[in-house]
mmCIF file of C-alpha atoms in Angstrom:
data_model
loop_
_atom_site.group_PDB
_atom_site.id
_atom_site.type_symbol
_atom_site.label_atom_id
_atom_site.label_comp_id
_atom_site.label_asym_id
_atom_site.label_seq_id
_atom_site.Cartn_x
_atom_site.Cartn_y
_atom_site.Cartn_z
ATOM 1 C CA MET A 1 -20.008 5.625 -6.059
ATOM 2 C CA THR A 2 -18.038 4.496 -8.677
ATOM 3 C CA ASP A 3 -19.447 4.112 -12.001
ATOM 4 C CA ALA A 4 -18.378 0.662 -13.328
ATOM 5 C CA ARG A 5 -17.899 2.128 -16.963
ATOM 6 C CA THR A 6 -14.787 4.350 -15.556
ATOM 7 C CA ALA A 7 -13.562 2.646 -12.884
ATOM 8 C CA ALA A 8 -10.732 0.842 -14.731
ATOM 9 C CA ARG A 9 -9.941 3.776 -16.740
ATOM 10 C CA PRO A 10 -6.655 5.884 -16.089
ATOM 11 C CA THR A 11 -7.114 9.625 -15.436
ATOM 12 C CA VAL A 12 -6.189 12.188 -17.584
ATOM 13 C CA VAL A 13 -5.791 16.041 -16.142
ATOM 14 C CA VAL A 14 -6.750 18.647 -18.742
ATOM 15 C CA THR A 15 -6.310 22.404 -18.161
ATOM 16 C CA THR A 16 -5.439 25.797 -19.240
ATOM 17 C CA MET A 17 -3.239 28.158 -17.395
ATOM 18 C CA ALA A 18 -4.096 31.162 -15.215
ATOM 19 C CA SER A 19 -4.201 33.566 -17.949
ATOM 20 C CA ASP A 20 -6.032 31.674 -20.475
ATOM 21 C CA SER A 21 -9.894 31.940 -20.345
ATOM 22 C CA HIS A 22 -10.598 29.717 -23.558
ATOM 23 C CA THR A 23 -13.042 26.633 -22.753
ATOM 24 C CA TRP A 24 -13.577 25.061 -26.364
ATOM 25 C CA ASN A 25 -10.175 23.776 -26.715
ATOM 26 C CA LEU A 26 -11.086 21.699 -23.124
ATOM 27 C CA VAL A 27 -14.167 20.611 -24.418
ATOM 28 C CA PHE A 28 -12.311 19.087 -27.391
ATOM 29 C CA LEU A 29 -9.676 17.815 -25.656
ATOM 30 C CA GLN A 30 -12.067 16.071 -22.882
ATOM 31 C CA LEU A 31 -14.181 14.852 -25.800
ATOM 32 C CA LEU A 32 -10.700 13.223 -27.980
ATOM 33 C CA LEU A 33 -9.303 11.858 -24.835
ATOM 34 C CA GLU A 34 -12.277 9.882 -23.573
ATOM 35 C CA GLU A 35 -12.452 8.610 -26.985
ATOM 36 C CA LEU A 36 -9.092 7.129 -26.509
ATOM 37 C CA GLY A 37 -9.976 5.400 -23.138
ATOM 38 C CA TYR A 38 -9.309 7.758 -20.628
ATOM 39 C CA GLU A 39 -11.341 9.240 -17.599
ATOM 40 C CA VAL A 40 -10.761 13.099 -17.862
ATOM 41 C CA VAL A 41 -10.848 15.630 -15.041
ATOM 42 C CA ASN A 42 -11.387 19.292 -17.112
ATOM 43 C CA LEU A 43 -10.226 21.601 -14.449
ATOM 44 C CA GLY A 44 -11.453 24.621 -16.516
ATOM 45 C CA PRO A 45 -10.238 28.035 -17.686
ATOM 46 C CA CYS A 46 -7.753 30.258 -15.690
ATOM 47 C CA VAL A 47 -6.268 27.580 -13.427
ATOM 48 C CA PRO A 48 -4.263 29.012 -10.672
ATOM 49 C CA ASP A 49 -0.839 27.198 -10.592
ATOM 50 C CA ASP A 50 -1.607 26.079 -6.727
ATOM 51 C CA LEU A 51 -4.981 24.500 -7.805
ATOM 52 C CA LEU A 52 -3.320 22.627 -10.612
ATOM 53 C CA VAL A 53 -0.781 21.241 -8.860
ATOM 54 C CA ASN A 54 -2.768 20.173 -5.893
ATOM 55 C CA ARG A 55 -5.203 18.667 -8.015
ATOM 56 C CA CYS A 56 -2.659 16.503 -9.870
ATOM 57 C CA ALA A 57 -0.913 15.911 -6.544
ATOM 58 C CA ALA A 58 -4.098 14.538 -5.281
ATOM 59 C CA LEU A 59 -5.233 12.524 -8.637
ATOM 60 C CA ARG A 60 -1.731 11.281 -9.520
ATOM 61 C CA PRO A 61 -2.703 11.260 -13.478
ATOM 62 C CA ALA A 62 -1.734 9.192 -16.274
ATOM 63 C CA PHE A 63 -0.804 12.511 -17.623
ATOM 64 C CA VAL A 64 -1.497 15.895 -17.977
ATOM 65 C CA VAL A 65 -2.670 18.091 -20.863
ATOM 66 C CA VAL A 66 -1.888 22.282 -20.684
ATOM 67 C CA SER A 67 -3.568 23.962 -23.303
ATOM 68 C CA SER A 68 -3.287 27.425 -24.537
ATOM 69 C CA VAL A 69 -5.344 29.574 -26.800
ATOM 70 C CA ASN A 70 -4.333 33.206 -25.877
ATOM 71 C CA GLY A 71 -0.688 32.808 -27.067
ATOM 72 C CA HIS A 72 0.924 32.957 -23.657
ATOM 73 C CA GLY A 73 1.700 29.595 -23.398
ATOM 74 C CA HIS A 74 5.476 29.767 -23.642
ATOM 75 C CA GLN A 75 5.515 32.292 -21.104
ATOM 76 C CA ASP A 76 2.811 30.729 -18.895
ATOM 77 C CA GLY A 77 4.174 27.194 -19.561
ATOM 78 C CA LEU A 78 7.447 27.450 -18.286
ATOM 79 C CA ARG A 79 6.172 28.908 -14.783
ATOM 80 C CA VAL A 80 3.576 26.082 -14.518
ATOM 81 C CA ILE A 81 5.726 23.195 -15.494
ATOM 82 C CA GLY A 82 8.616 24.372 -12.689
ATOM 83 C CA LYS A 83 5.586 24.115 -10.085
ATOM 84 C CA LEU A 84 4.460 20.932 -11.221
ATOM 85 C CA ARG A 85 7.962 19.374 -11.492
ATOM 86 C CA SER A 86 8.867 20.918 -7.813
ATOM 87 C CA HIS A 87 6.132 18.863 -6.246
ATOM 88 C CA PRO A 88 7.877 15.249 -5.157
ATOM 89 C CA ASP A 89 4.855 13.508 -6.274
ATOM 90 C CA LEU A 90 5.003 15.146 -9.944
ATOM 91 C CA THR A 91 8.361 14.823 -10.964
ATOM 92 C CA SER A 92 7.710 11.872 -13.237
ATOM 93 C CA THR A 93 4.195 12.529 -14.266
ATOM 94 C CA PRO A 94 3.754 13.101 -17.968
ATOM 95 C CA VAL A 95 3.175 16.529 -19.086
ATOM 96 C CA VAL A 96 1.956 18.044 -22.666
ATOM 97 C CA ILE A 97 1.398 21.482 -23.563
ATOM 98 C CA GLY A 98 -0.204 22.850 -27.006
ATOM 99 C CA GLY A 99 -1.871 25.237 -28.860
ATOM 100 C CA LYS A 100 -1.018 28.789 -29.130
ATOM 101 C CA LEU A 101 2.479 28.873 -27.512
ATOM 102 C CA GLY A 102 3.275 32.628 -28.556
ATOM 103 C CA VAL A 103 2.182 35.648 -30.338
ATOM 104 C CA ASP A 104 4.703 36.240 -32.963
ATOM 105 C CA GLY A 105 4.226 32.734 -34.890
ATOM 106 C CA LYS A 106 6.148 29.427 -34.492
ATOM 107 C CA SER A 107 9.005 29.223 -32.785
ATOM 108 C CA SER A 108 11.250 25.812 -32.596
ATOM 109 C CA ALA A 109 12.882 27.367 -30.116
ATOM 110 C CA ARG A 110 10.213 27.815 -27.868
ATOM 111 C CA ALA A 111 8.774 24.272 -28.114
ATOM 112 C CA ARG A 112 12.983 23.313 -27.141
ATOM 113 C CA GLU A 113 12.591 25.610 -24.351
ATOM 114 C CA LEU A 114 9.414 24.116 -23.020
ATOM 115 C CA ARG A 115 10.727 20.530 -23.287
ATOM 116 C CA ALA A 116 13.984 21.214 -21.853
ATOM 117 C CA ALA A 117 12.068 23.051 -18.624
ATOM 118 C CA GLY A 118 10.248 19.814 -17.961
ATOM 119 C CA PHE A 119 7.038 19.351 -20.770
ATOM 120 C CA ASP A 120 7.492 15.542 -22.115
ATOM 121 C CA GLU A 121 5.907 16.777 -25.566
ATOM 122 C CA VAL A 122 5.011 20.607 -26.774
ATOM 123 C CA PHE A 123 2.260 20.500 -29.764
ATOM 124 C CA GLU A 124 2.351 23.513 -31.942
ATOM 125 C CA GLU A 125 -0.507 25.341 -33.615
ATOM 126 C CA GLU A 126 -0.029 24.151 -36.904
ATOM 127 C CA GLN A 127 -0.062 20.198 -35.457
ATOM 128 C CA ASP A 128 -3.532 18.194 -35.928
ATOM 129 C CA PRO A 129 -3.895 18.022 -32.277
ATOM 130 C CA ALA A 130 -6.238 14.478 -32.300
ATOM 131 C CA THR A 131 -3.369 13.049 -34.079
ATOM 132 C CA ALA A 132 -0.622 14.290 -31.959
ATOM 133 C CA LEU A 133 -2.329 13.630 -28.932
ATOM 134 C CA ALA A 134 -3.411 10.076 -29.658
ATOM 135 C CA ILE A 135 0.355 9.362 -30.797
ATOM 136 C CA PHE A 136 1.589 10.588 -27.223
ATOM 137 C CA ALA A 137 -1.244 8.682 -25.332
ATOM 138 C CA ALA A 138 -0.339 5.469 -27.196
ATOM 139 C CA SER A 139 3.326 6.224 -26.295
ATOM 140 C CA LEU A 140 2.300 6.047 -22.299
ATOM 141 C CA HIS A 141 1.035 2.351 -22.501
ATOM 142 C CA GLN A 142 3.810 1.515 -20.107
ATOM 143 C CA THR A 143 2.352 3.577 -17.293
ATOM 144 C CA VAL A 144 -0.872 1.769 -17.428
ATOM 145 C CA ALA A 145 -1.856 -0.783 -15.517
ATOM 146 C CA PRO A 146 -2.371 -4.358 -17.810
ATOM 147 C CA GLY A 147 -5.887 -4.667 -18.943
ATOM 148 C CA ARG A 148 -6.438 -0.624 -18.500
ATOM 149 C CA LEU A 149 -4.868 0.270 -21.796
ATOM 150 C CA PRO A 150 -7.144 3.101 -23.506
ATOM 151 C CA VAL A 151 -8.354 2.345 -26.927
ATOM 152 C CA PRO A 152 -6.793 3.474 -29.970
ATOM 153 C CA LEU A 153 -8.322 6.409 -31.838
ATOM 154 C CA HIS A 154 -9.878 5.626 -35.088
ATOM 155 C CA THR A 155 -9.754 8.467 -37.444
ATOM 156 C CA ALA A 156 -11.287 8.916 -40.876
ATOM 157 C CA ARG A 157 -8.659 9.077 -43.498
#
């Protein structure tokens, strides 16, 4: 049965990678994206690469959010984006990664390498994730069918 409240909302996949068992970040991202007007499929923690690729290929999401808290985001992200981009149905699906991308502090080189590997955006640890993700989502409005635009996020200033 289709829920009329979500039938017209674009879908976003939220996930961690196989090595990351954290969940609070996924709940935060799900709530944020739902507030922005998306239907969210939260794959949970410790997601095997093949499961992520298969679910994304089946769902054809508006975009994919990969979250890392354990500090292996850079290393695991390079592997994951390679697998996503190698699937013929996911070559142009927008994919972002954010969180703790390394264990030795911020590195602009890491972010550049992740973008070069195929991520559309990289959110580093010190960025406000709500604002960064809302801006990214707003930039994708052209990928959403007319009349199905997500709502803007209203934050207190």
